[in-house]
PDB file of C-alpha atoms in Angstrom:
ATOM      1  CA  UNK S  18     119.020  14.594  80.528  1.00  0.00           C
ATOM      2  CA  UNK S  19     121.686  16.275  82.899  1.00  0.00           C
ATOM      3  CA  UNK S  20     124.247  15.145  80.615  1.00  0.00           C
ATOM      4  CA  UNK S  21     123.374  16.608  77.891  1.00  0.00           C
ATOM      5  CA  UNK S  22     122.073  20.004  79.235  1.00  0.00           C
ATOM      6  CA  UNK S  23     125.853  20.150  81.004  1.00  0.00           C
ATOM      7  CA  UNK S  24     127.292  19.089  77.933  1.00  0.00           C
ATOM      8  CA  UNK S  25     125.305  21.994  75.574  1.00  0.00           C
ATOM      9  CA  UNK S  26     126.787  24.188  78.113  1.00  0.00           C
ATOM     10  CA  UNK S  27     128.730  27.393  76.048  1.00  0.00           C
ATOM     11  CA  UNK S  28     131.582  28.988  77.744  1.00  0.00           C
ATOM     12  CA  UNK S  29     130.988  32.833  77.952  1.00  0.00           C
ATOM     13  CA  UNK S  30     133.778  34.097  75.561  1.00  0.00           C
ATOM     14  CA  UNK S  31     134.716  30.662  74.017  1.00  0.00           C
ATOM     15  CA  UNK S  32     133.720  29.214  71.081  1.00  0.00           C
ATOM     16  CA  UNK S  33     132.678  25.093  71.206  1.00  0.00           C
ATOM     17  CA  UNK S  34     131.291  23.078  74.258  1.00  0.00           C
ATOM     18  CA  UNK S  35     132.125  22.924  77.792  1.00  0.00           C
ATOM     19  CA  UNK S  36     134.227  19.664  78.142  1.00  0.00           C
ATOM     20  CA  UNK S  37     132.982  16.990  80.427  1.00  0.00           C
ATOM     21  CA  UNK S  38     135.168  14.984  82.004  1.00  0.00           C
ATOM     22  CA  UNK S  39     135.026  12.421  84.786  1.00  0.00           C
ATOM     23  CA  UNK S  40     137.044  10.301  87.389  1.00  0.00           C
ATOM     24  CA  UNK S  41     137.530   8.561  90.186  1.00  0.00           C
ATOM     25  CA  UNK S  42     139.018   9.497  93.675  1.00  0.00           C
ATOM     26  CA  UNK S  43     139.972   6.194  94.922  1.00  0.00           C
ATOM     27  CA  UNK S  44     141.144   5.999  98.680  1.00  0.00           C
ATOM     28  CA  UNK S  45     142.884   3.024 100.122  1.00  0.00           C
ATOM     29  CA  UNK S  46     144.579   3.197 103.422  1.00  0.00           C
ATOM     30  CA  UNK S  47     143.770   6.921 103.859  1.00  0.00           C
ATOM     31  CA  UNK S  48     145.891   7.982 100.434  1.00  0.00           C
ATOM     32  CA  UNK S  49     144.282   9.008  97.199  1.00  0.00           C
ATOM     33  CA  UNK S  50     144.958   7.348  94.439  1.00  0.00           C
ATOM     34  CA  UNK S  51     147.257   9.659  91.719  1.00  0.00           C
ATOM     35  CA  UNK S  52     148.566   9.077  88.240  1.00  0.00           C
ATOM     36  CA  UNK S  53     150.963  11.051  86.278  1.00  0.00           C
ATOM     37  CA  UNK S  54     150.387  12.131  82.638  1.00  0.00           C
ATOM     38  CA  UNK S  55     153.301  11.194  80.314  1.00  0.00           C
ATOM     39  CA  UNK S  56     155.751  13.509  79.341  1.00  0.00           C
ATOM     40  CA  UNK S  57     154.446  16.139  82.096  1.00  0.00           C
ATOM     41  CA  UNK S  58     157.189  17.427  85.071  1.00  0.00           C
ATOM     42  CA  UNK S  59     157.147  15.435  88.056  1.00  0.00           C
ATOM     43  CA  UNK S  60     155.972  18.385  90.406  1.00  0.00           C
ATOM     44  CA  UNK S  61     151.979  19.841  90.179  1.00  0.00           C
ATOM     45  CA  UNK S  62     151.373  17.478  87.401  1.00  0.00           C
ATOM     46  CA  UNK S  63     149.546  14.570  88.773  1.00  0.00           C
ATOM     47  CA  UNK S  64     145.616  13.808  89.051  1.00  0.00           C
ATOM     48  CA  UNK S  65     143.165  11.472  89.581  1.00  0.00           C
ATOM     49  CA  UNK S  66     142.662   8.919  86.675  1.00  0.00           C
ATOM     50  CA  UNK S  67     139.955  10.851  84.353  1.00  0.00           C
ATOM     51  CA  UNK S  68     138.909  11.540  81.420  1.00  0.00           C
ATOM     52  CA  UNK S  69     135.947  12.930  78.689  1.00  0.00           C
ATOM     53  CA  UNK S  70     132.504  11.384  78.766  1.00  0.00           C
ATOM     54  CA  UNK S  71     131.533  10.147  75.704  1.00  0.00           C
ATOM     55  CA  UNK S  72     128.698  10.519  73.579  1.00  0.00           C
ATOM     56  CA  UNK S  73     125.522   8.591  75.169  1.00  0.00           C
ATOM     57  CA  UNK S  74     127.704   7.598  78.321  1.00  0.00           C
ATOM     58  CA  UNK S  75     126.712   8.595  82.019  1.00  0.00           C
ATOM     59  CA  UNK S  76     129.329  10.247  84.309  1.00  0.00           C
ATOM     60  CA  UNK S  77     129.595   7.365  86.664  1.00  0.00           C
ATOM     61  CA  UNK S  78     130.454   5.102  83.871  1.00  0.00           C
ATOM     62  CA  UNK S  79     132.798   7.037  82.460  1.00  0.00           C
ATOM     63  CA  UNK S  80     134.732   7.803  85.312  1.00  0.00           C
ATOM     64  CA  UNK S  81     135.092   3.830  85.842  1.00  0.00           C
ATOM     65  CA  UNK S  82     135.882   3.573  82.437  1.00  0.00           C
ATOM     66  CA  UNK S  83     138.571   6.036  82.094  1.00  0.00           C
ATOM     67  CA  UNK S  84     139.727   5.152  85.505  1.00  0.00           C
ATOM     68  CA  UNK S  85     140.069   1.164  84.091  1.00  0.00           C
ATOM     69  CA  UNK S  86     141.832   2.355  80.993  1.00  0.00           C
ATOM     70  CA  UNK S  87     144.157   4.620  82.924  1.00  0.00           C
ATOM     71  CA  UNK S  88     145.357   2.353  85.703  1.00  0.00           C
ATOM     72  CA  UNK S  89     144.021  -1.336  84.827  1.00  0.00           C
ATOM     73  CA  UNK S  90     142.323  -1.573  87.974  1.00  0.00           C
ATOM     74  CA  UNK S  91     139.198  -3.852  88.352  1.00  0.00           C
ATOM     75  CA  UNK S  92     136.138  -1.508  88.486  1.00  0.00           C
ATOM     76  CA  UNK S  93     134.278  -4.582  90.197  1.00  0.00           C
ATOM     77  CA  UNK S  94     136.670  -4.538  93.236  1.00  0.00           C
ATOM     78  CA  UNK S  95     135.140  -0.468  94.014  1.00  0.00           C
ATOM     79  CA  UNK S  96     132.476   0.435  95.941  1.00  0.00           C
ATOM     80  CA  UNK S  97     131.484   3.816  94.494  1.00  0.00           C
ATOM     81  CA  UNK S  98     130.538   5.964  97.807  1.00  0.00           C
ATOM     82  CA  UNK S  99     128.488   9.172  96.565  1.00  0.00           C
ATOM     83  CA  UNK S 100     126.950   8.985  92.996  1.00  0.00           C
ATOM     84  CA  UNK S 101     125.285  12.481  92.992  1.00  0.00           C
ATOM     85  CA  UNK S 102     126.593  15.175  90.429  1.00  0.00           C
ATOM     86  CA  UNK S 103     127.730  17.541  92.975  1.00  0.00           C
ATOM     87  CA  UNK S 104     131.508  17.131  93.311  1.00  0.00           C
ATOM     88  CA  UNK S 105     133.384  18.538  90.326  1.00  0.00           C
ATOM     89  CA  UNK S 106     136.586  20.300  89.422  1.00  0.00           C
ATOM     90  CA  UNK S 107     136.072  23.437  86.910  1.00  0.00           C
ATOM     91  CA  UNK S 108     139.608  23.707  84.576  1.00  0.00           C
ATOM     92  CA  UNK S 109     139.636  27.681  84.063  1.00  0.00           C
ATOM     93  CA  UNK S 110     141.547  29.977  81.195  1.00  0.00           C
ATOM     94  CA  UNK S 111     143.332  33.308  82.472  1.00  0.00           C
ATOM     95  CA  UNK S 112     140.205  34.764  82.439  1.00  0.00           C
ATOM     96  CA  UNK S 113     138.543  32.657  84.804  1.00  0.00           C
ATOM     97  CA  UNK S 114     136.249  31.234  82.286  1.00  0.00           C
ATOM     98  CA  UNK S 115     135.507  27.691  82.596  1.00  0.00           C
ATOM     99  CA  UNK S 116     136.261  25.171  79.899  1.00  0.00           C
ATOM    100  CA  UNK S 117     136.139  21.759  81.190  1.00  0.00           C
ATOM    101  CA  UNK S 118     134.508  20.303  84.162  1.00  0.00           C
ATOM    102  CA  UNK S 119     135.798  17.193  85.791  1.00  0.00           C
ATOM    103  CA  UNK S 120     132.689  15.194  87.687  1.00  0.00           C
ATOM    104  CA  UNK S 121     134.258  13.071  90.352  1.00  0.00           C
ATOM    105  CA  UNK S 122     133.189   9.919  92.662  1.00  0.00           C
ATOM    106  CA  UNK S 123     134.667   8.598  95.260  1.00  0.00           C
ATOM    107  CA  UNK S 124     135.317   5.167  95.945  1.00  0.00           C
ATOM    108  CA  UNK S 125     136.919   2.486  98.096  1.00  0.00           C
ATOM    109  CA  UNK S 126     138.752  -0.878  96.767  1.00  0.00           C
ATOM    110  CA  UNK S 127     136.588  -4.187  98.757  1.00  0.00           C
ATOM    111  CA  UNK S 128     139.872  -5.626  97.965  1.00  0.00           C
ATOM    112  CA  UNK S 129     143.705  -4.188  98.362  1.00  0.00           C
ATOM    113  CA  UNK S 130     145.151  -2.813  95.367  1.00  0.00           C
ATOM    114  CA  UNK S 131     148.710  -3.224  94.842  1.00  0.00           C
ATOM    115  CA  UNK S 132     149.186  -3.621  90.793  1.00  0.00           C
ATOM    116  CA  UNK S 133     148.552  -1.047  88.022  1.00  0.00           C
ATOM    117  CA  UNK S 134     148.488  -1.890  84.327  1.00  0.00           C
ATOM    118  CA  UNK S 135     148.967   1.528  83.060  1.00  0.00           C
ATOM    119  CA  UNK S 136     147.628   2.808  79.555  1.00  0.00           C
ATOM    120  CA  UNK S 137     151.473   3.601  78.566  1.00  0.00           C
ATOM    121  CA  UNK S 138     150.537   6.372  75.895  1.00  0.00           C
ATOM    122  CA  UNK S 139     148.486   8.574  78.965  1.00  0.00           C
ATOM    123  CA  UNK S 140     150.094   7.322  81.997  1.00  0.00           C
ATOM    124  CA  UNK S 141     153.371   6.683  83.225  1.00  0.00           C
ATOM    125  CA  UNK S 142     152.769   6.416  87.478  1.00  0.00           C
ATOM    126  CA  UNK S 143     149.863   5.500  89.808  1.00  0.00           C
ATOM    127  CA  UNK S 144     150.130   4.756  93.312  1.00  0.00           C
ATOM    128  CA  UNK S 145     148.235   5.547  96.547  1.00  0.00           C
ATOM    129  CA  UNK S 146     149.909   8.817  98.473  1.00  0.00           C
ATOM    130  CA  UNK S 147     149.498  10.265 101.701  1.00  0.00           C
ATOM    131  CA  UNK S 148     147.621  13.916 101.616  1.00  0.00           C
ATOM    132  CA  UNK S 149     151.362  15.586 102.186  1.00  0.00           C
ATOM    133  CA  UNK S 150     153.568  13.747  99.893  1.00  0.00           C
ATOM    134  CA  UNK S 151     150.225  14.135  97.284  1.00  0.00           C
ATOM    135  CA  UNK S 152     149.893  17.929  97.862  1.00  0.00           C
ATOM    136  CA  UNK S 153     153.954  18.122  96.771  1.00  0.00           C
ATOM    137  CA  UNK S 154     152.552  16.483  93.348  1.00  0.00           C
ATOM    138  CA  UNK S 155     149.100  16.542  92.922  1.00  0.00           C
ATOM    139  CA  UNK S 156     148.318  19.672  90.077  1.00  0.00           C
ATOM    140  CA  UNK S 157     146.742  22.897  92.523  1.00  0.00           C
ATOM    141  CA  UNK S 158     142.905  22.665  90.811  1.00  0.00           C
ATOM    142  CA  UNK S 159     142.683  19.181  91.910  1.00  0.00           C
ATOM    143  CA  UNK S 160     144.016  20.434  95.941  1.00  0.00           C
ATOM    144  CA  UNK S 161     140.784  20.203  97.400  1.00  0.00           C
ATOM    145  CA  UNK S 162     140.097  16.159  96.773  1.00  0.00           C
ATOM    146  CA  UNK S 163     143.049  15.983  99.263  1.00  0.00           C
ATOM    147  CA  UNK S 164     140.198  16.838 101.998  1.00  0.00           C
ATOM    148  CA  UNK S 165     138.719  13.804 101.321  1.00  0.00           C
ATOM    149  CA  UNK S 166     141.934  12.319 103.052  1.00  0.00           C
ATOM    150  CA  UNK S 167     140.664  14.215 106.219  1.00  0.00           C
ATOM    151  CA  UNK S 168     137.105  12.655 106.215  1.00  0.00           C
ATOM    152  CA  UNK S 169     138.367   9.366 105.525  1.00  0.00           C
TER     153      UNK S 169
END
């Protein structure tokens, strides 16, 4: 199971798992959908809603889950575009050794989205931003999902 053989994964010079993690890059009206993490500044901070996989769940599902519990949007109203294991976002220490890796999907609303129900302990913003007023915010490992503005 990839899961698991990603998931057995041992950092070189760490002690414990690599973390899985996985989200959702939503896109509506050619801006990516952001949140901000509570208590964090308001510059470099944000990302897209994520969070860990858990035990005996697949990436995909977790990303809709944590993106759900994050934001409150309906999972049913996405269309998921690319549900390979390719794209992902490798959190580094000062060493350059990796310790979590965020698996990401992106995905379109069938219907606008214009509310967010936000899981006030995480969360305290989501909207939809524009690639340059995101790249003011968005935190610099998670820069390159702002190309997916371009191919949009």
């Amino acid at each position: 199971d990839y899961i698991m053989i990603v998931r057995n994964s041992i950092a070189e010079g760490k002690k414990g798992k690599l973390a899985l993690a996985a989200g959702l890059v939503v896109i509506q009206n050619n801006k990516i959908l952001l949140i901000h993490p509570k208590g964090s500044s308001w510059w470099k901070t944000y990302s897209i809603p994520k969070g860990h996989v858990e035990a005996g769940e697949g990436l995909i599902d977790a990303a809709k889950r944590e993106t759900n519990e994050e934001t409150g949007i309906d999972i049913d109203n996405l269309r998921i575009e690319d549900k390979s294991h390719t794209n992902f976002v490798d959190y580094t220490d000062k060493k350059g050794v990796v310790y979590k890796r965020v698996y990401y999907f992106v995905a379109e609303p069938k219907k606008p989205i214009s509310a967010f129900k936000l899981q006030k302990k995480e969360v305290d913003w989501a909207g939809f931003l524009g690639v340059e007023e995101a790249k003011k915010r968005i935190h610099p490992r998670f820069n390159p999902l702002l190309k997916i503005l371009g191919e949009s």
